[in-house]
Short mmCIF file of C-alpha atoms in Angstrom, two decimals:
data_model
loop_
_atom_site.label_atom_id
_atom_site.label_comp_id
_atom_site.label_asym_id
_atom_site.label_seq_id
_atom_site.Cartn_x
_atom_site.Cartn_y
_atom_site.Cartn_z
CA MET A 1 175.13 -144.04 226.65
CA ILE A 2 176.73 -145.97 229.63
CA PRO A 3 178.22 -149.20 228.65
CA LYS A 4 176.17 -152.17 229.63
CA ILE A 5 176.58 -155.99 230.07
CA ARG A 6 174.28 -158.88 230.18
CA ALA A 7 173.81 -160.39 233.53
CA ALA A 8 174.62 -163.83 231.86
CA SER A 9 178.17 -162.75 231.99
CA LEU A 10 177.84 -162.81 236.23
CA MET A 11 175.26 -165.54 236.46
CA HIS A 12 177.67 -167.96 238.32
CA PHE A 13 179.00 -165.36 240.53
CA ALA A 14 177.72 -166.69 243.79
CA GLN A 15 178.55 -170.04 243.18
CA VAL A 16 182.33 -169.24 242.57
CA CYS A 17 182.26 -166.87 245.68
CA GLN A 18 180.60 -169.89 247.84
CA ASN A 19 183.31 -172.59 246.15
CA LEU A 20 185.98 -169.95 247.71
CA GLY A 21 184.22 -170.07 251.01
CA PHE A 22 182.82 -166.55 250.72
CA GLN A 23 179.41 -165.44 250.78
CA PRO A 24 178.25 -163.53 247.60
CA ASP A 25 175.60 -160.93 248.88
CA PRO A 26 177.85 -158.47 250.69
CA ILE A 27 180.55 -158.75 247.58
CA LEU A 28 177.46 -157.65 245.25
CA ALA A 29 175.96 -155.11 247.38
CA ARG A 30 179.54 -153.49 247.15
CA VAL A 31 178.33 -152.23 243.50
CA GLY A 32 174.66 -152.19 243.98
CA PHE A 33 173.91 -155.49 242.84
CA ASP A 34 172.18 -158.52 244.06
CA CYS A 35 171.78 -162.78 243.48
CA ALA A 36 168.33 -161.93 241.90
CA MET A 37 169.66 -159.66 239.41
CA LEU A 38 172.44 -162.08 237.91
CA GLN A 39 169.53 -164.81 237.49
CA LYS A 40 168.02 -162.62 234.90
CA ALA A 41 170.32 -163.45 231.93
CA GLU A 42 169.39 -160.64 229.48
CA LEU A 43 168.93 -157.89 232.11
CA LEU A 44 171.64 -155.29 230.96
CA LEU A 45 173.88 -154.06 233.74
CA PRO A 46 176.22 -151.27 234.12
CA ALA A 47 179.38 -152.60 232.66
CA LEU A 48 181.78 -150.41 234.86
CA GLN A 49 180.18 -151.92 238.13
CA ALA A 50 180.45 -155.28 236.59
CA VAL A 51 184.29 -154.84 235.96
CA GLN A 52 184.96 -153.26 239.00
CA LEU A 53 182.65 -155.95 240.74
CA LEU A 54 185.08 -159.07 239.55
CA GLU A 55 188.24 -156.63 240.75
CA TYR A 56 186.76 -156.65 244.54
CA ALA A 57 185.75 -160.18 244.43
CA ALA A 58 189.26 -161.29 243.43
CA LYS A 59 190.62 -159.04 246.20
CA ILE A 60 188.30 -160.13 248.73
CA THR A 61 188.58 -163.58 247.81
CA ARG A 62 192.27 -163.26 247.58
CA CYS A 63 191.93 -165.40 244.14
CA PRO A 64 193.81 -164.15 241.37
CA SER A 65 192.03 -166.79 239.25
CA PHE A 66 188.40 -165.34 239.76
CA GLY A 67 187.56 -164.54 236.19
CA LEU A 68 188.73 -167.57 234.90
CA ARG A 69 186.71 -169.67 237.49
CA LEU A 70 183.53 -167.77 236.43
CA ALA A 71 184.10 -168.35 232.69
CA GLU A 72 184.49 -172.02 233.62
CA GLN A 73 180.76 -172.29 234.53
CA ARG A 74 179.95 -170.71 231.00
CA ARG A 75 178.15 -172.59 228.26
CA LEU A 76 177.23 -171.63 224.60
CA SER A 77 173.42 -172.06 225.70
CA GLY A 78 174.25 -169.15 228.28
CA PHE A 79 174.38 -166.89 225.02
CA GLY A 80 170.83 -167.33 224.04
CA LEU A 81 170.09 -166.88 220.28
CA VAL A 82 173.57 -165.99 219.92
CA GLY A 83 175.13 -168.89 221.17
CA LEU A 84 172.74 -171.00 219.00
CA LEU A 85 174.39 -169.16 216.05
CA LEU A 86 177.73 -169.46 217.22
CA ALA A 87 177.21 -173.19 218.11
CA HIS A 88 176.80 -174.21 214.35
CA GLN A 89 179.21 -172.40 212.49
CA VAL A 90 181.45 -174.30 209.94
CA THR A 91 184.83 -173.49 211.08
CA LEU A 92 186.81 -172.03 213.95
CA GLY A 93 187.41 -168.70 211.75
CA ASP A 94 183.64 -168.50 211.14
CA GLY A 95 182.95 -168.58 214.53
CA MET A 96 185.50 -166.15 215.99
CA GLN A 97 184.17 -163.95 213.17
CA ALA A 98 180.49 -164.65 214.45
CA ILE A 99 181.55 -163.77 217.75
CA SER A 100 182.89 -160.15 216.38
CA ASP A 101 179.83 -159.79 214.26
CA TYR A 102 177.64 -160.37 217.10
CA ARG A 103 179.40 -159.22 220.28
CA HIS A 104 177.23 -155.84 220.71
CA LEU A 105 174.20 -158.29 221.44
CA LEU A 106 176.28 -159.88 224.46
CA ASN A 107 177.88 -156.68 225.95
CA ASP A 108 179.01 -153.12 224.79
CA ILE A 109 182.65 -153.38 226.35
CA THR A 110 184.26 -156.10 224.80
CA VAL A 111 187.07 -155.62 221.86
CA PHE A 112 187.25 -158.91 219.36
CA TYR A 113 189.66 -159.09 216.62
CA THR A 114 191.08 -161.48 214.58
CA GLU A 115 194.24 -161.74 212.31
CA THR A 116 196.15 -164.05 210.31
CA ASP A 117 199.69 -164.11 209.06
CA GLN A 118 201.83 -167.08 207.27
CA GLN A 119 202.28 -168.59 210.82
CA GLU A 120 199.64 -167.46 213.28
CA TYR A 121 196.29 -167.14 213.90
CA ARG A 122 195.56 -164.39 216.51
CA ILE A 123 192.42 -163.71 218.52
CA LYS A 124 192.74 -160.47 220.45
CA ILE A 125 190.22 -159.21 222.99
CA ASP A 126 190.22 -156.61 225.22
CA VAL A 127 187.81 -154.45 227.61
CA MET A 128 186.95 -150.62 226.73
CA LEU A 129 185.21 -149.16 229.45
CA ASN A 130 185.99 -145.62 228.86
CA ALA A 131 187.13 -145.18 232.49
CA THR A 132 190.70 -145.78 234.15
CA CYS A 133 190.17 -148.67 236.18
CA ILE A 134 191.53 -151.84 236.80
CA LYS A 135 190.35 -154.41 234.43
CA THR A 136 192.41 -157.59 235.00
CA GLN A 137 189.63 -160.01 235.99
CA ALA A 138 187.31 -158.94 233.10
CA VAL A 139 189.76 -159.40 230.43
CA GLU A 140 190.93 -162.71 231.96
CA LEU A 141 187.13 -163.51 231.97
CA PHE A 142 186.22 -163.05 228.32
CA VAL A 143 189.75 -164.54 226.98
CA ALA A 144 188.95 -167.16 229.15
CA ILE A 145 185.42 -167.78 227.74
CA ALA A 146 186.78 -167.32 224.04
CA TYR A 147 188.95 -169.93 224.47
CA ARG A 148 186.29 -172.34 226.06
CA PHE A 149 184.17 -171.55 222.94
CA GLY A 150 186.91 -172.86 220.82
CA ALA A 151 187.25 -175.95 222.49
CA GLU A 152 183.25 -176.40 222.23
CA LEU A 153 183.35 -175.84 218.66
CA ILE A 154 186.28 -177.96 217.46
CA GLU A 155 186.57 -179.93 220.39
CA GLN A 156 189.91 -182.32 220.48
CA GLN A 157 191.14 -180.15 217.46
CA TRP A 158 191.45 -177.15 219.91
CA ARG A 159 195.18 -176.61 220.44
CA PRO A 160 196.03 -172.82 220.98
CA THR A 161 199.93 -172.41 221.10
CA SER A 162 199.75 -169.82 223.70
CA VAL A 163 197.63 -167.32 225.53
CA HIS A 164 198.69 -163.77 226.23
CA PHE A 165 197.90 -161.04 228.77
CA THR A 166 199.21 -157.39 229.03
CA HIS A 167 199.12 -157.61 232.92
CA SER A 168 201.50 -158.77 235.05
CA GLU A 169 201.83 -162.07 236.49
CA PRO A 170 199.95 -162.87 239.62
CA ALA A 171 201.75 -164.66 242.48
CA ASP A 172 199.76 -168.10 241.48
CA ILE A 173 199.46 -169.28 237.94
CA SER A 174 198.42 -172.83 238.62
CA TYR A 175 194.93 -172.24 237.91
CA HIS A 176 195.92 -170.49 234.55
CA GLN A 177 198.13 -172.91 233.35
CA ARG A 178 195.26 -176.07 234.11
CA PHE A 179 192.72 -173.87 232.51
CA PHE A 180 194.31 -172.86 229.10
CA GLN A 181 196.60 -176.07 228.61
CA CYS A 182 199.03 -174.33 226.83
CA PRO A 183 201.82 -171.51 227.68
CA VAL A 184 200.19 -168.48 229.33
CA TYR A 185 202.35 -165.35 228.72
CA PHE A 186 202.11 -162.12 230.98
CA ASN A 187 203.31 -158.72 230.08
CA SER A 188 202.68 -159.07 226.63
CA ASP A 189 201.78 -156.61 223.83
CA PHE A 190 198.01 -157.85 223.82
CA ASN A 191 195.28 -160.29 225.61
CA GLY A 192 194.19 -163.07 223.34
CA ILE A 193 194.88 -166.52 222.17
CA VAL A 194 197.29 -167.81 219.48
CA CYS A 195 196.94 -170.66 217.38
CA PRO A 196 198.65 -171.78 213.99
CA GLU A 197 197.34 -170.47 210.83
CA SER A 198 195.85 -173.59 209.81
CA ALA A 199 193.67 -173.64 213.10
CA ARG A 200 191.03 -171.00 211.56
CA LEU A 201 189.91 -173.82 208.85
CA LEU A 202 189.62 -176.63 211.29
CA LYS A 203 186.00 -177.99 211.17
CA ASN A 204 182.83 -177.99 213.45
CA ARG A 205 181.49 -181.43 213.35
CA LYS A 206 178.00 -179.99 214.54
CA ALA A 207 177.90 -177.39 211.86
CA ASP A 208 174.60 -176.77 210.97
CA ALA A 209 173.73 -173.91 208.21
CA MET A 210 170.03 -173.79 208.48
CA LEU A 211 170.33 -173.31 212.16
CA VAL A 212 172.54 -170.63 211.69
CA ALA A 213 170.34 -168.84 208.93
CA HIS A 214 167.25 -169.36 211.44
CA ALA A 215 169.47 -168.00 214.12
CA LYS A 216 170.41 -165.03 212.00
CA GLN A 217 166.78 -164.26 211.15
CA LEU A 218 165.95 -164.14 214.52
CA LEU A 219 168.55 -161.84 215.59
CA GLU A 220 168.25 -159.34 212.98
CA PRO A 221 165.51 -157.59 214.75
CA LEU A 222 167.51 -157.32 217.94
CA ALA A 223 170.89 -156.87 216.19
CA GLN A 224 169.63 -153.28 214.35
CA PRO A 225 168.65 -151.33 217.51
CA ARG A 226 172.05 -152.14 219.03
CA GLN A 227 174.33 -151.67 216.32
CA ARG A 228 177.86 -150.51 217.39
CA SER A 229 178.42 -146.87 216.74
CA LEU A 230 180.79 -145.37 214.16
CA THR A 231 182.72 -144.29 217.42
CA ASP A 232 182.80 -147.75 218.91
CA GLU A 233 184.13 -149.05 215.75
CA ILE A 234 186.83 -146.41 215.57
CA LYS A 235 187.99 -147.00 219.17
CA GLN A 236 187.67 -150.74 218.92
CA LEU A 237 190.41 -150.59 216.24
CA PHE A 238 192.59 -148.10 218.40
CA PHE A 239 192.82 -150.85 221.15
CA ILE A 240 193.95 -153.15 218.58
CA GLN A 241 196.13 -150.96 216.44
CA LEU A 242 198.04 -148.64 218.61
CA PRO A 243 200.50 -151.09 219.48
CA ALA A 244 201.55 -151.65 216.02
CA GLY A 245 201.07 -147.74 215.09
CA ARG A 246 198.57 -147.95 212.69
CA HIS A 247 196.51 -145.16 214.48
CA HIS A 248 196.34 -142.51 211.72
CA ILE A 249 193.35 -141.72 210.26
CA ASP A 250 194.53 -143.33 206.54
CA TRP A 251 194.73 -146.64 208.38
CA ILE A 252 191.76 -146.62 210.42
CA ALA A 253 189.67 -145.65 207.37
CA ARG A 254 191.18 -148.49 205.48
CA TYR A 255 189.84 -150.75 208.17
CA LEU A 256 186.50 -149.59 207.95
CA SER A 257 186.48 -149.87 204.18
CA ILE A 258 186.38 -146.16 203.49
CA LYS A 259 187.87 -143.08 202.60
CA PRO A 260 189.73 -141.03 205.02
CA ARG A 261 187.83 -137.80 203.95
CA THR A 262 184.56 -139.59 203.89
CA LEU A 263 185.34 -141.03 207.59
CA GLN A 264 186.38 -137.37 208.73
CA ARG A 265 183.19 -136.26 207.37
CA LYS A 266 181.21 -138.64 209.07
CA LEU A 267 182.88 -137.46 212.37
CA THR A 268 182.31 -134.03 211.84
CA GLU A 269 178.77 -134.76 211.13
CA LEU A 270 178.50 -136.39 214.58
CA ASN A 271 180.39 -133.03 216.15
CA ILE A 272 183.20 -135.45 217.48
CA SER A 273 186.90 -135.12 216.89
CA TYR A 274 189.02 -138.03 215.74
CA GLN A 275 191.71 -137.09 218.05
CA ALA A 276 189.40 -136.67 220.85
CA LEU A 277 188.47 -140.44 220.38
CA LEU A 278 192.17 -141.48 219.95
CA ASN A 279 192.80 -139.68 223.47
CA GLU A 280 189.92 -141.50 225.33
CA VAL A 281 191.11 -144.87 224.22
CA ARG A 282 194.70 -143.73 225.22
CA ARG A 283 193.78 -142.64 228.49
CA GLU A 284 192.28 -145.52 229.36
CA GLN A 285 195.00 -148.10 228.40
CA CYS A 286 197.93 -146.00 229.86
CA ILE A 287 196.55 -146.04 233.14
CA HIS A 288 196.09 -150.06 232.51
CA TYR A 289 199.71 -150.50 231.48
CA LEU A 290 201.30 -148.18 234.09
CA GLN A 291 199.85 -150.57 236.72
CA ASN A 292 201.83 -153.20 235.58
CA GLN A 293 205.39 -152.27 237.17
CA GLU A 294 207.00 -154.51 234.68
CA TYR A 295 206.15 -152.40 231.82
CA PRO A 296 208.82 -149.59 231.00
CA VAL A 297 207.59 -146.14 230.24
CA GLN A 298 209.27 -146.39 226.56
CA ARG A 299 207.49 -149.46 226.20
CA ILE A 300 203.98 -148.13 227.44
CA ALA A 301 204.89 -145.08 224.96
CA ASN A 302 205.20 -147.53 221.88
CA LEU A 303 201.71 -149.34 222.76
CA LEU A 304 200.20 -145.98 222.61
CA GLY A 305 201.45 -145.31 219.29
CA TYR A 306 204.28 -142.88 220.52
CA TYR A 307 207.76 -143.30 219.06
CA ASN A 308 209.57 -142.02 222.04
CA ALA A 309 208.83 -141.79 225.62
CA ASN A 310 209.31 -137.83 225.92
CA SER A 311 206.35 -137.32 223.83
CA PHE A 312 204.18 -139.87 225.83
CA THR A 313 205.23 -137.87 228.90
CA ARG A 314 204.38 -134.49 227.50
CA TRP A 315 200.73 -135.98 226.83
CA PHE A 316 200.11 -137.83 229.73
CA SER A 317 201.47 -134.79 232.09
CA ALA A 318 198.86 -132.59 229.81
CA GLU A 319 196.23 -134.99 230.32
CA PHE A 320 196.56 -135.92 234.35
CA GLY A 321 198.75 -133.30 235.58
CA MET A 322 201.38 -135.55 236.73
CA THR A 323 204.31 -137.56 234.96
CA PRO A 324 203.93 -141.47 234.40
CA SER A 325 206.43 -141.52 237.01
CA GLN A 326 204.51 -139.75 239.44
CA TYR A 327 201.69 -141.62 238.89
CA ARG A 328 203.39 -145.13 239.62
CA GLN A 329 205.10 -143.53 242.84
CA GLY A 330 201.56 -142.61 244.17
CA LEU A 331 199.78 -145.74 242.86
CA SER A 332 197.17 -146.47 245.28
CA VAL A 333 193.40 -146.20 245.86
CA HIS A 334 193.29 -142.37 246.01
CA ALA A 335 195.65 -141.83 243.14
CA THR A 336 193.26 -144.05 241.12
CA ASP A 337 190.33 -142.15 242.44
CA HIS A 338 192.01 -138.99 241.52
CA LEU A 339 192.23 -140.29 237.82
CA ASN A 340 188.81 -141.36 237.69
CA ASP A 341 187.47 -138.08 238.57
CA ALA A 342 189.41 -136.91 235.74
CA VAL A 343 187.85 -138.56 233.17
#
């Protein structure tokens, strides 16, 4: 299945381009889109082309904050019925959990996961494309949308302690600093938002249990046909848990609340290899990390669940026919195209 994304995610693309002094049509044409398509909020667009569009637009307009500017235009009303459900959740934690539960109705590529310890409430977000391409703007777009959602839900109570991105710091981060109004860290181990642990219990003054129940009832017929597959759920967990080294089947089965043998049996019935799914995620993420020159190979190895760089290098060479260092030396459009062809 080709991953899709709702056109609503790009609805304000033309406005952002024009605000930057550029006409949107030639930029959209680069990936086969046009302005009329983006005004049909529920139209499902190929996600890979949408992600490539954002990168191309940021490059052409010389605007490293393009994704943030797009997010700035979004409102919960633009999320349709899902927006109604999200807007009336009782607490911030309930709202973020609802995004995780219903994200498959918004697009097929968002990885969204929350975790809590005694001090922090972390909202982790990523983009899962099953393709080795640059996705900086898409990641920033989705993190920024989550940030704006928190601000809409609990208003002045929304005070994250930091925002994190795995990609390198752009030359100008003034827009990032204005948008997030908290420290922004690049070259991090994850993409997302960090809040105090107590933030997840902060109340939404617009909470309405009856409206939430009504929205759930209306969404039920839509949710069932588009439930995320088991393989997508596993890959999402890989995206989140690989940096912590928790990618063994025992860990993943625990997160899915099933026994490892049951998980293995389900995959066998689907004729899918657990290791093949792990490889798909590692391929996508390793190229993303290698594009950031600030990441030493050892750190990338650790982020992909390898204990040492040698093991990672052997795996990378087997997958791509070159070493990580050779990839970095030839990092260019041609090198990226070569790897895309290899996917």
